[in-house]
CSV table of C-alpha atoms in Angstrom, one decimal:
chain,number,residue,atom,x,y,z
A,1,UNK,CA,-12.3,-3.7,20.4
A,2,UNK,CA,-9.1,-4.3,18.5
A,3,UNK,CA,-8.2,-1.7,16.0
A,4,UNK,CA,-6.4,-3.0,13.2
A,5,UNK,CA,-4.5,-0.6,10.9
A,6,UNK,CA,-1.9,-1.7,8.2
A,7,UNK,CA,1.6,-0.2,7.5
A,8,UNK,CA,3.7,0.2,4.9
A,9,UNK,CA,7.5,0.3,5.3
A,10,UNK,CA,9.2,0.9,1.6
A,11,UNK,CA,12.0,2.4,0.8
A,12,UNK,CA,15.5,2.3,-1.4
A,13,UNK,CA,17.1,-1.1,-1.8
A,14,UNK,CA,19.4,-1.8,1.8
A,15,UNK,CA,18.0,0.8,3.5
A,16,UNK,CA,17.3,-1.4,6.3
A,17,UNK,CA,13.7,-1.6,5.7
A,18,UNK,CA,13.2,-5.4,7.1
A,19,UNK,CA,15.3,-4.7,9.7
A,20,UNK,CA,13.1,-2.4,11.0
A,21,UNK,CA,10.4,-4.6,10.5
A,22,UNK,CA,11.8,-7.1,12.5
A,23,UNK,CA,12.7,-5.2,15.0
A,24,UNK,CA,9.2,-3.7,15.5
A,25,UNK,CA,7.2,-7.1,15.3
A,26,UNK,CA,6.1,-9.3,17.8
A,27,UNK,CA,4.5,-11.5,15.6
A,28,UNK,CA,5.7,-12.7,12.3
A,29,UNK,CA,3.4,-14.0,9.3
A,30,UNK,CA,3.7,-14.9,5.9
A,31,UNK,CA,6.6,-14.3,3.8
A,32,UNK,CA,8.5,-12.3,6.9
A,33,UNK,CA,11.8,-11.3,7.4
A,34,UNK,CA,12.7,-12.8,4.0
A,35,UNK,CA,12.3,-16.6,4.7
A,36,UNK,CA,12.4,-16.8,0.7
A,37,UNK,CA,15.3,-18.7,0.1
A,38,UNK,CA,15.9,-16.6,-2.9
A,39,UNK,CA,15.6,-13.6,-1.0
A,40,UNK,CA,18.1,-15.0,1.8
A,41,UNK,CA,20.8,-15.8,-0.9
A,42,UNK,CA,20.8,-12.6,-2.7
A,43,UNK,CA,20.4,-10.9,0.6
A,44,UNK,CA,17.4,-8.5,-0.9
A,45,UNK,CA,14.0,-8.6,0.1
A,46,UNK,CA,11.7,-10.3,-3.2
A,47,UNK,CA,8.3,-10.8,-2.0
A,48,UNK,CA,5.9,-8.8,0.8
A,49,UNK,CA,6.5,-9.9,4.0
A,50,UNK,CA,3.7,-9.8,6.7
A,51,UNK,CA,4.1,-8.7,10.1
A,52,UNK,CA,2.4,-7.1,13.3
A,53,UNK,CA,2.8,-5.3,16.9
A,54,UNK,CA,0.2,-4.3,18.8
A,55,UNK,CA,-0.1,-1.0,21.4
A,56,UNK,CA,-2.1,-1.1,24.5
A,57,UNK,CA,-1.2,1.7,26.3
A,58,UNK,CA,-1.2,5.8,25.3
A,59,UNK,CA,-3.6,5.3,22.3
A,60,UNK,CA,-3.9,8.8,21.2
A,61,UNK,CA,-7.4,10.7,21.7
A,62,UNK,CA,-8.1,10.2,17.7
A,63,UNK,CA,-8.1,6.4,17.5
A,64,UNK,CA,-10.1,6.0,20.5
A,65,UNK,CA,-12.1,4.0,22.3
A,66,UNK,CA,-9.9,1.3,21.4
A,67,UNK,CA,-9.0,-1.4,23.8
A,68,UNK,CA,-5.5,-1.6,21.5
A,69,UNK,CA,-4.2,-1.1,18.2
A,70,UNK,CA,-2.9,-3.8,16.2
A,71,UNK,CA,-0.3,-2.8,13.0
A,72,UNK,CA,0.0,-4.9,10.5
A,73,UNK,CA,3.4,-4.2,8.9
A,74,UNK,CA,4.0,-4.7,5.0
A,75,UNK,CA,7.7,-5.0,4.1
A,76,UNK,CA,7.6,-4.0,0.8
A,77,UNK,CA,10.8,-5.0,-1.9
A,78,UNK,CA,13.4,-1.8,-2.8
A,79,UNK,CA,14.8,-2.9,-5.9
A,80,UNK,CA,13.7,-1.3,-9.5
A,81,UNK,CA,13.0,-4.6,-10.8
A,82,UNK,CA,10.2,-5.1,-8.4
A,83,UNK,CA,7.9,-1.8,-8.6
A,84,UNK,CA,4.9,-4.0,-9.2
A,85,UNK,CA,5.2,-6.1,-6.3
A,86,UNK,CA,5.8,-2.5,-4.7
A,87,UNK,CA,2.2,-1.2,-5.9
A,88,UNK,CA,0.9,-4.1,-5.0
A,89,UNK,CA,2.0,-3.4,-1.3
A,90,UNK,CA,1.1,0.2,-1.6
A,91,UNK,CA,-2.3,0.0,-2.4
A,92,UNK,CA,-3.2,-2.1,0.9
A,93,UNK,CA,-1.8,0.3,3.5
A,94,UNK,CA,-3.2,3.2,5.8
A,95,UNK,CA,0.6,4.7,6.4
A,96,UNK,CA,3.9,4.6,4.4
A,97,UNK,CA,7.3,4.3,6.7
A,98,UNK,CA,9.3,5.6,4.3
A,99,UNK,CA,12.4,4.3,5.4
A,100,UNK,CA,15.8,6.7,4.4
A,101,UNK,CA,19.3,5.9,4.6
A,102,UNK,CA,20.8,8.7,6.4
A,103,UNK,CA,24.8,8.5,4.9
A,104,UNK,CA,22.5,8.3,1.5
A,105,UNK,CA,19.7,10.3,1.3
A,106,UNK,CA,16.7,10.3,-0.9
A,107,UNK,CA,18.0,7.8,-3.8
A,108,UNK,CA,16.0,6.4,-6.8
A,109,UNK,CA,13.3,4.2,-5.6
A,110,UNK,CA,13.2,6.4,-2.3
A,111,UNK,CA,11.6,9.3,-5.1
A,112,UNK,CA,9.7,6.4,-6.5
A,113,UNK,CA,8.0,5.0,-3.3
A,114,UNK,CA,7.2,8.7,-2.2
A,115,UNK,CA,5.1,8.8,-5.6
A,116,UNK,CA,3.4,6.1,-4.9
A,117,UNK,CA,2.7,7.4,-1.7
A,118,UNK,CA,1.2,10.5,-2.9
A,119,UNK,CA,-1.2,8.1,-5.0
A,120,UNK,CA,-2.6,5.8,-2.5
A,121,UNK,CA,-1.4,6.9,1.0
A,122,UNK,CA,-3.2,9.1,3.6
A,123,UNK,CA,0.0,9.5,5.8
A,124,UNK,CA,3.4,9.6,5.8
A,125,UNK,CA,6.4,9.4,8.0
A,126,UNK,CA,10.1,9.3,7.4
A,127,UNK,CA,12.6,7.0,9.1
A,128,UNK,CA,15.9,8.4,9.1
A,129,UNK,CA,18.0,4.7,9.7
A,130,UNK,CA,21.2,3.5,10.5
A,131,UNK,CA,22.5,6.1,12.4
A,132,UNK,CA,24.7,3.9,13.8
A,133,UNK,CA,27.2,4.1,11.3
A,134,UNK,CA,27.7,7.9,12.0
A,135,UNK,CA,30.4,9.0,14.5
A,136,UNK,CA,29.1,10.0,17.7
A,137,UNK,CA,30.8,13.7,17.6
A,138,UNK,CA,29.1,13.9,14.2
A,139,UNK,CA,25.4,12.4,14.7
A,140,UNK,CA,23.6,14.7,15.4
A,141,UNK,CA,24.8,17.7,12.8
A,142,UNK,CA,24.7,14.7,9.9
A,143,UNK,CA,20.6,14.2,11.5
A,144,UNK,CA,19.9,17.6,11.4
A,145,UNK,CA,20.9,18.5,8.7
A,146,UNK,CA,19.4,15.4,6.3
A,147,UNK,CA,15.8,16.4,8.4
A,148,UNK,CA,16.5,19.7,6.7
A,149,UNK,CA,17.0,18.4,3.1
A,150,UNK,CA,14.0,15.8,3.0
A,151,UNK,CA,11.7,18.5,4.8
A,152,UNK,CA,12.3,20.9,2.2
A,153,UNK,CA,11.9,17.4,-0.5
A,154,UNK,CA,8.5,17.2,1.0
A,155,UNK,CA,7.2,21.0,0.7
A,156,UNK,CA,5.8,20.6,-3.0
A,157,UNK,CA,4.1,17.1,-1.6
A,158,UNK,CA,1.1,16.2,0.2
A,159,UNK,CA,3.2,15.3,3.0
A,160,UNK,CA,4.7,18.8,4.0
A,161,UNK,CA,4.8,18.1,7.5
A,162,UNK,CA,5.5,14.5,8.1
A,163,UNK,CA,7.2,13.6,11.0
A,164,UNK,CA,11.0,12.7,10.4
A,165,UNK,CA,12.3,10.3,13.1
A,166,UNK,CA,15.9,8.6,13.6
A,167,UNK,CA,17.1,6.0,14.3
A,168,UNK,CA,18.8,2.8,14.1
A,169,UNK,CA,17.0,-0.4,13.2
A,170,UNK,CA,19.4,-2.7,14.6
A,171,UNK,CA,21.7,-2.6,18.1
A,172,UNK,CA,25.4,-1.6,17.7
A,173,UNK,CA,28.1,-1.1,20.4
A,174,UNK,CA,28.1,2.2,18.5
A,175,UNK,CA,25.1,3.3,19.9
A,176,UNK,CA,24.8,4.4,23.6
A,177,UNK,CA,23.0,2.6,26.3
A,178,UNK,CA,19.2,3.0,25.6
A,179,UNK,CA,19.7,4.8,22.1
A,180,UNK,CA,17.9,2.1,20.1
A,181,UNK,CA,15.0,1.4,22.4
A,182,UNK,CA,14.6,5.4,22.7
A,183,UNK,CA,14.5,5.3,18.9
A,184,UNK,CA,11.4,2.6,18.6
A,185,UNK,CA,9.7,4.2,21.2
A,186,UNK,CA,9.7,7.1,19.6
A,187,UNK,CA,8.6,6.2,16.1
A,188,UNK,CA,5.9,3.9,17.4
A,189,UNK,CA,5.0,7.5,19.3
A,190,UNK,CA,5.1,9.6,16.0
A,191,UNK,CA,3.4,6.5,13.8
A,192,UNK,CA,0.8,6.6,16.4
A,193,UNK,CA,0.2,10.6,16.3
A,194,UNK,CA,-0.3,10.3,12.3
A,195,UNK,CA,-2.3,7.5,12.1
A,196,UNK,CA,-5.6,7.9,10.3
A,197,UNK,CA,-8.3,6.7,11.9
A,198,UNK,CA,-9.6,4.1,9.5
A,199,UNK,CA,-12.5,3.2,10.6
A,200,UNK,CA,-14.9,5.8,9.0
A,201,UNK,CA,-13.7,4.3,5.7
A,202,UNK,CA,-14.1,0.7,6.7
A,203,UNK,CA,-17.7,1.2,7.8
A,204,UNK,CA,-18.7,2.2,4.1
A,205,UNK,CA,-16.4,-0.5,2.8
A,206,UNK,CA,-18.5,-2.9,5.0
A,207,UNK,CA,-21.6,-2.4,3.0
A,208,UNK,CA,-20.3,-3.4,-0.2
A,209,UNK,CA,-19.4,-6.8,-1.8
A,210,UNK,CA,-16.9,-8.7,-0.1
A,211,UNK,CA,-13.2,-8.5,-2.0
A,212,UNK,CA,-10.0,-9.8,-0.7
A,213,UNK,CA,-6.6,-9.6,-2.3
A,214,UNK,CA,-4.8,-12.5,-2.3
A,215,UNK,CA,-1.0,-12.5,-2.2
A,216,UNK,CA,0.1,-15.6,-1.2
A,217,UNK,CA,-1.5,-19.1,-1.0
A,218,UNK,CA,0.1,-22.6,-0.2
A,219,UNK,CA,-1.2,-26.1,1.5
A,220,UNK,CA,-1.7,-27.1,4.9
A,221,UNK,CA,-2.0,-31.0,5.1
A,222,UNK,CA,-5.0,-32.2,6.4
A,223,UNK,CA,-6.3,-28.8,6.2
A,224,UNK,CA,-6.8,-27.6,3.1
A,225,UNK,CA,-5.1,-24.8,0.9
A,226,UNK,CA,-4.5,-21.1,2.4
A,227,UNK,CA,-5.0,-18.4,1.1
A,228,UNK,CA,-3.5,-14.9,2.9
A,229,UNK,CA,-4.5,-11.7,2.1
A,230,UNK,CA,-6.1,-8.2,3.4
A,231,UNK,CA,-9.9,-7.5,3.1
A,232,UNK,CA,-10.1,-4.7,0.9
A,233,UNK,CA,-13.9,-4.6,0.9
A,234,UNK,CA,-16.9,-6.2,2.6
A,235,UNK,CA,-16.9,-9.1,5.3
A,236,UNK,CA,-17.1,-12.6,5.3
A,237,UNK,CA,-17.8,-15.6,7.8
A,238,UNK,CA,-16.7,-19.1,8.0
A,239,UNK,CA,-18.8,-21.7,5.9
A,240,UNK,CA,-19.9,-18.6,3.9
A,241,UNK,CA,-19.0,-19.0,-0.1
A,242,UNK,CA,-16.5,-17.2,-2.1
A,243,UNK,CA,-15.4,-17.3,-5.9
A,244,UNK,CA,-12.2,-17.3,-7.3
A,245,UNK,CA,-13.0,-14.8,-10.0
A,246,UNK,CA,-10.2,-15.7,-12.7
A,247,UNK,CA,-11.4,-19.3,-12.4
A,248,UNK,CA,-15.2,-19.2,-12.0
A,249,UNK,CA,-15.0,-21.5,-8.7
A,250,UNK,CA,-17.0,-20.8,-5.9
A,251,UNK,CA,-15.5,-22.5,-2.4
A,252,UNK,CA,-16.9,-22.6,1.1
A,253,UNK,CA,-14.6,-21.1,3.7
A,254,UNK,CA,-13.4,-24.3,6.6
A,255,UNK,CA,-11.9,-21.8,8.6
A,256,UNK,CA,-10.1,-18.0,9.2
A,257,UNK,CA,-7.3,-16.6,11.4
A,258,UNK,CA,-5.6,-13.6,12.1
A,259,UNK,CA,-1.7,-13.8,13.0
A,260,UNK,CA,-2.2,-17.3,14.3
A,261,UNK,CA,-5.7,-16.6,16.0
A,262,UNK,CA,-8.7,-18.3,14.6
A,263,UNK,CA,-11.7,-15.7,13.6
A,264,UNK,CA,-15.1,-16.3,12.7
A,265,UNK,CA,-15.5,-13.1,10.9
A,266,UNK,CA,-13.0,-10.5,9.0
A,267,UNK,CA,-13.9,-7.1,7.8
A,268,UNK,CA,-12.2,-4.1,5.8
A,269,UNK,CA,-8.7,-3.7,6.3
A,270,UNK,CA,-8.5,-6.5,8.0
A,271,UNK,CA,-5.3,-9.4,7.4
A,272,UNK,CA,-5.9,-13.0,7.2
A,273,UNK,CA,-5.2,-16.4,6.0
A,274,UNK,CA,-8.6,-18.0,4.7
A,275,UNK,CA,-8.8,-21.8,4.6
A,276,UNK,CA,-10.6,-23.5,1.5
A,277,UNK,CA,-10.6,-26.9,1.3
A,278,UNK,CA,-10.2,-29.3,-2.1
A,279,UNK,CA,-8.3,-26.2,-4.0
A,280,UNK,CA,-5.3,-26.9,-5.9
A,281,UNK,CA,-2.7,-24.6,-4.1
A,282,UNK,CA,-0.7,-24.1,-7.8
A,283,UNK,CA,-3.3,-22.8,-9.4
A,284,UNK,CA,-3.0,-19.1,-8.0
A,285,UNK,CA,-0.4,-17.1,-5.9
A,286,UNK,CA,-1.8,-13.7,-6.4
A,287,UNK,CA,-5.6,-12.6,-7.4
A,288,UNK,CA,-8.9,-11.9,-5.7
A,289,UNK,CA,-11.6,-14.0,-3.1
A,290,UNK,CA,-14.9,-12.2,-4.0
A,291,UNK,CA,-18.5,-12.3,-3.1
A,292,UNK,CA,-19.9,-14.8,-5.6
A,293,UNK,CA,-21.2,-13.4,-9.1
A,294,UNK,CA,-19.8,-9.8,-8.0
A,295,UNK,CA,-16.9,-9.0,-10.1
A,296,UNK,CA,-17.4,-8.8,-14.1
A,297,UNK,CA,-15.2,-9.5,-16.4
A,298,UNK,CA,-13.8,-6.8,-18.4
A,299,UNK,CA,-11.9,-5.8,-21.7
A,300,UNK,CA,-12.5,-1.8,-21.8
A,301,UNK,CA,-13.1,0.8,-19.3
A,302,UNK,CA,-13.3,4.5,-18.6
A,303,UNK,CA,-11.0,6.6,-16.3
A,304,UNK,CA,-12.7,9.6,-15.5
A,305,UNK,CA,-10.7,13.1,-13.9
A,306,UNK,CA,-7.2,11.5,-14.7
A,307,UNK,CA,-4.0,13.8,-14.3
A,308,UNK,CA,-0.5,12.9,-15.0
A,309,UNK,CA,2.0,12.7,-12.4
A,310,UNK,CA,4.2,15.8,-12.2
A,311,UNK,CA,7.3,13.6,-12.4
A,312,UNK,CA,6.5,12.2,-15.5
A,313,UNK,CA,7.8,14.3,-18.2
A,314,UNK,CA,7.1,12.4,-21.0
A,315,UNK,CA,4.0,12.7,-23.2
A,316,UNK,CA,0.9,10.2,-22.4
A,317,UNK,CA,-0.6,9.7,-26.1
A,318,UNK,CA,-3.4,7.9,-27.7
A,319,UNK,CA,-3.0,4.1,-29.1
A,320,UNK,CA,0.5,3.9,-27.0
A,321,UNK,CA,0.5,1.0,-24.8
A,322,UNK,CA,0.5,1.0,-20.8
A,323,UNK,CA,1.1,-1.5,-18.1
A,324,UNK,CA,-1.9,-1.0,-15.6
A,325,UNK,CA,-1.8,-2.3,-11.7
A,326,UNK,CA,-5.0,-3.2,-10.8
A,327,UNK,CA,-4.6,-5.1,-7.4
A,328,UNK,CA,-2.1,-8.0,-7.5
A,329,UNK,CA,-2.5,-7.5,-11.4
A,330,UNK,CA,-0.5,-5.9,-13.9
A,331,UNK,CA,-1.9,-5.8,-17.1
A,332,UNK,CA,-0.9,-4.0,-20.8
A,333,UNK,CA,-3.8,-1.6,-21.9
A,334,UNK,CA,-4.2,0.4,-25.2
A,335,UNK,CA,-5.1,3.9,-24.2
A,336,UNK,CA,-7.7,6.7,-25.9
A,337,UNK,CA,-7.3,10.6,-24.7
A,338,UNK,CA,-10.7,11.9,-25.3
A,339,UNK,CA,-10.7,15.9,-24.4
A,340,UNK,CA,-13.9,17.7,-23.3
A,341,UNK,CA,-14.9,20.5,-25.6
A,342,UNK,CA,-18.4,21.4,-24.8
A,343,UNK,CA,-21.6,21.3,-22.9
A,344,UNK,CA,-25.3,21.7,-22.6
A,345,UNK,CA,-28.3,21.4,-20.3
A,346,UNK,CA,-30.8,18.9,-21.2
A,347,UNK,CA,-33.8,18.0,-18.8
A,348,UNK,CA,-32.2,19.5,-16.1
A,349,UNK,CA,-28.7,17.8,-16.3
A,350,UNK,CA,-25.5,18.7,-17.9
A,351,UNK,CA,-24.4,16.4,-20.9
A,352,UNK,CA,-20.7,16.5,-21.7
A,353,UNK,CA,-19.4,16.5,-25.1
A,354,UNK,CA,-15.9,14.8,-25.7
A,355,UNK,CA,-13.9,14.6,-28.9
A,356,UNK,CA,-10.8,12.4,-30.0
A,357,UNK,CA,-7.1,14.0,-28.2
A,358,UNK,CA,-3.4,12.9,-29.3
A,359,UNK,CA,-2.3,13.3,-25.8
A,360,UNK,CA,-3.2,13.7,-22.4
A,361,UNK,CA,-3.5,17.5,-21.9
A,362,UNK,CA,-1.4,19.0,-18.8
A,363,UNK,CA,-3.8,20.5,-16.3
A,364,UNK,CA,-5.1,24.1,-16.6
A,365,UNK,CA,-5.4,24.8,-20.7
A,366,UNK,CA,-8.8,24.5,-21.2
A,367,UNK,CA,-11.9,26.5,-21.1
A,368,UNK,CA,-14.6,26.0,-18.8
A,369,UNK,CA,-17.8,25.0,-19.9
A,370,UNK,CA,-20.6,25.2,-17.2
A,371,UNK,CA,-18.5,25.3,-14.4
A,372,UNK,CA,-16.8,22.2,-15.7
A,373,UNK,CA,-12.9,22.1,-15.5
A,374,UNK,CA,-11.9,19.9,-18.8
A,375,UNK,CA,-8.0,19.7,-17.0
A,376,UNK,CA,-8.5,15.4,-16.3
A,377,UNK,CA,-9.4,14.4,-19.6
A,378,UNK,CA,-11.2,11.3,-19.8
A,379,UNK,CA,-9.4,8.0,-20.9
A,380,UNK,CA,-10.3,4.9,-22.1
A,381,UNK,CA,-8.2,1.5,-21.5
A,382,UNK,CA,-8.4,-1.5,-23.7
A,383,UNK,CA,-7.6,-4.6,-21.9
């Protein structure tokens, strides 16, 4: 069995994030490497680009029995402009590269991305790159001490002690003999030795409806249209149906594959391009496949135990508007605090009272009402 697990690599803007990628890949897939023309001409990366290696050999006690490992890589954008297309990454991925530059240190969207991290990531580990560009005599000092800084970055985190390797993501006569290939093999080591073992979480996953986020799609001729994407719940088969929920059409899958490989069946976690036939290819880029009839439309909902990020300083209040990533979405919502001020037993259960709140209250300033902690107040979004 093939173990597939899915990568992130995000980072500032240059810090040599798709170089990396490339340099780890073996296989490239869509959007890779920055084939965007747009992306080539203004020389930063736009869109996700998909990638993948695979290990065969020293798969750590944890991830076994495995017959190899295969990592999907997601090369996620650095610039500010493009934090959505970042979340949209993020929220796909077992493992964040965070990807440094080590003449720069932790800049803007390198605080960023480690927030986002914190949100949906299990794992983290921190590439130090472009060593290169350091004077021999001085390497290792400038290393050592940078490992120092971010360590100490990543004490009030949930990644205290991630693994910090450097490195250089491409070769330079500045490097010695063997430097850059030491430097891969010891990442791949480290990524390997952090790695959460998905598959505990994919086995639940597999039991629900099938949903799979879509984040490219384009025509083959004499195929059909494609649509790429990661599995992010369920499985599916070929000539099974799916729905395109935004547009209420249900499809019948012609045919799968996995980084060039045709499949017969993908599961959670999984990355693949799905083949529909008779689809107009303009009518979506980003969105959802889904079991058919399993997703419901929606224009309110309820976000129970939410806390505000520490790094946002600002007040969260009722009736301001938000922009809310769900998916490959981002949408604006109208938000309601509603604060819990009471309790009682009824029938054997506890009903919660709630009552109208300005703001979002910071954690901890609240009473306790049977063993309740009112510190996530509840909030309502209006679509």
């Amino acid at each position: 069995m093939i173990l597939n697990v899915n990568v992130g690599i995000l980072g500032h803007v240059d810090s040599g994030k798709t170089s990396l990628s490339k340099a780890l890949s073996t296989v490239a897939s869509t959007a890779a490497f920055d084939k965007n023309p747009q992306s080539q001409k203004r020389g930063i990366t736009l869109d996700l680009g998909f990638s993948s290696f695979t290990v065969d050999g020293n798969i750590p006690s944890h991830l076994a029995p495995a017959e190899a490992i295969q990592v999907t890589l997601v090369d996620c954008p650095g610039h500010a402009s493009l934090i959505r297309t970042i979340i949209c990454g993020a929220h796909i991925i077992d493992l964040m590269l965070l990807v440094v530059d080590v003449n720069k240190g932790f800049q803007t969207q390198t605080a960023e991305c480690l927030v986002i991290g914190e949100l949906t990531c299990e794992a983290l580990l921190v590439v130090l790159n472009k060593i290169d560009l350091i004077l021999p005599e001085k390497r290792d000092e400038r290393i050592s001490k940078m490992k120092v800084r971010i360590a100490k970055t990543l004490e009030s985190t949930k990644f205290k002690n991630a693994p910090i390797v450097a490195l250089s993501a491409v070769q330079s006569d500045r490097l010695a003999e063997g430097d850059f290939s030491r430097g891969m093999e010891e990442l791949v080591e480290a990524l390997l030795s952090v790695l959460p073992d998905p598959r505990p979480r994919c086995k639940y996953l597999s039991s629900l409806p099938f949903l799979f986020a879509v984040d490219h799609c384009f025509s083959v001729s004499g195929q059909g249209t494609v649509l790429t994407g990661t599995v992010l719940r369920g499985c599916v088969r070929t000539n099974e149906t799916v729905e395109i929920p935004q547009y209420k059409l249900k499809k019948k899958i012609k045919s799968m594959q996995m980084f060039r490989k045709p499949i017969d069946a993908i599961h959670p976690g999984d990355r693949a391009g799905i083949c529909i036939a008779q689809l107009d290819s303009s009518l979506m880029e980003r969105g959802f496949l889904a079991a058919p009839d399993s997703l419901a439309t929606c224009q309110a909902c309820l976000l129970s135990e939410v806390r505000k990020i520490a790094y946002f300083k600002g007040p969260v209040r009722s009736k301001s508007r938000f922009h809310v990533s769900i998916g490959q979405d981002t949408v604006l919502a109208r938000i309601t605090c509603l604060r819990l001020i009471g309790g009682c037993q009824q029938q054997g259960q506890t009903k919660e009272e709630f009552e109208y709140a300005e703001e979002l209250s910071d954690e901890g300033k609240s009473k306790t009402y049977l063993g309740i902690k009112p510190q996530t107040t509840l909030i309502t979004l209006k679509l």
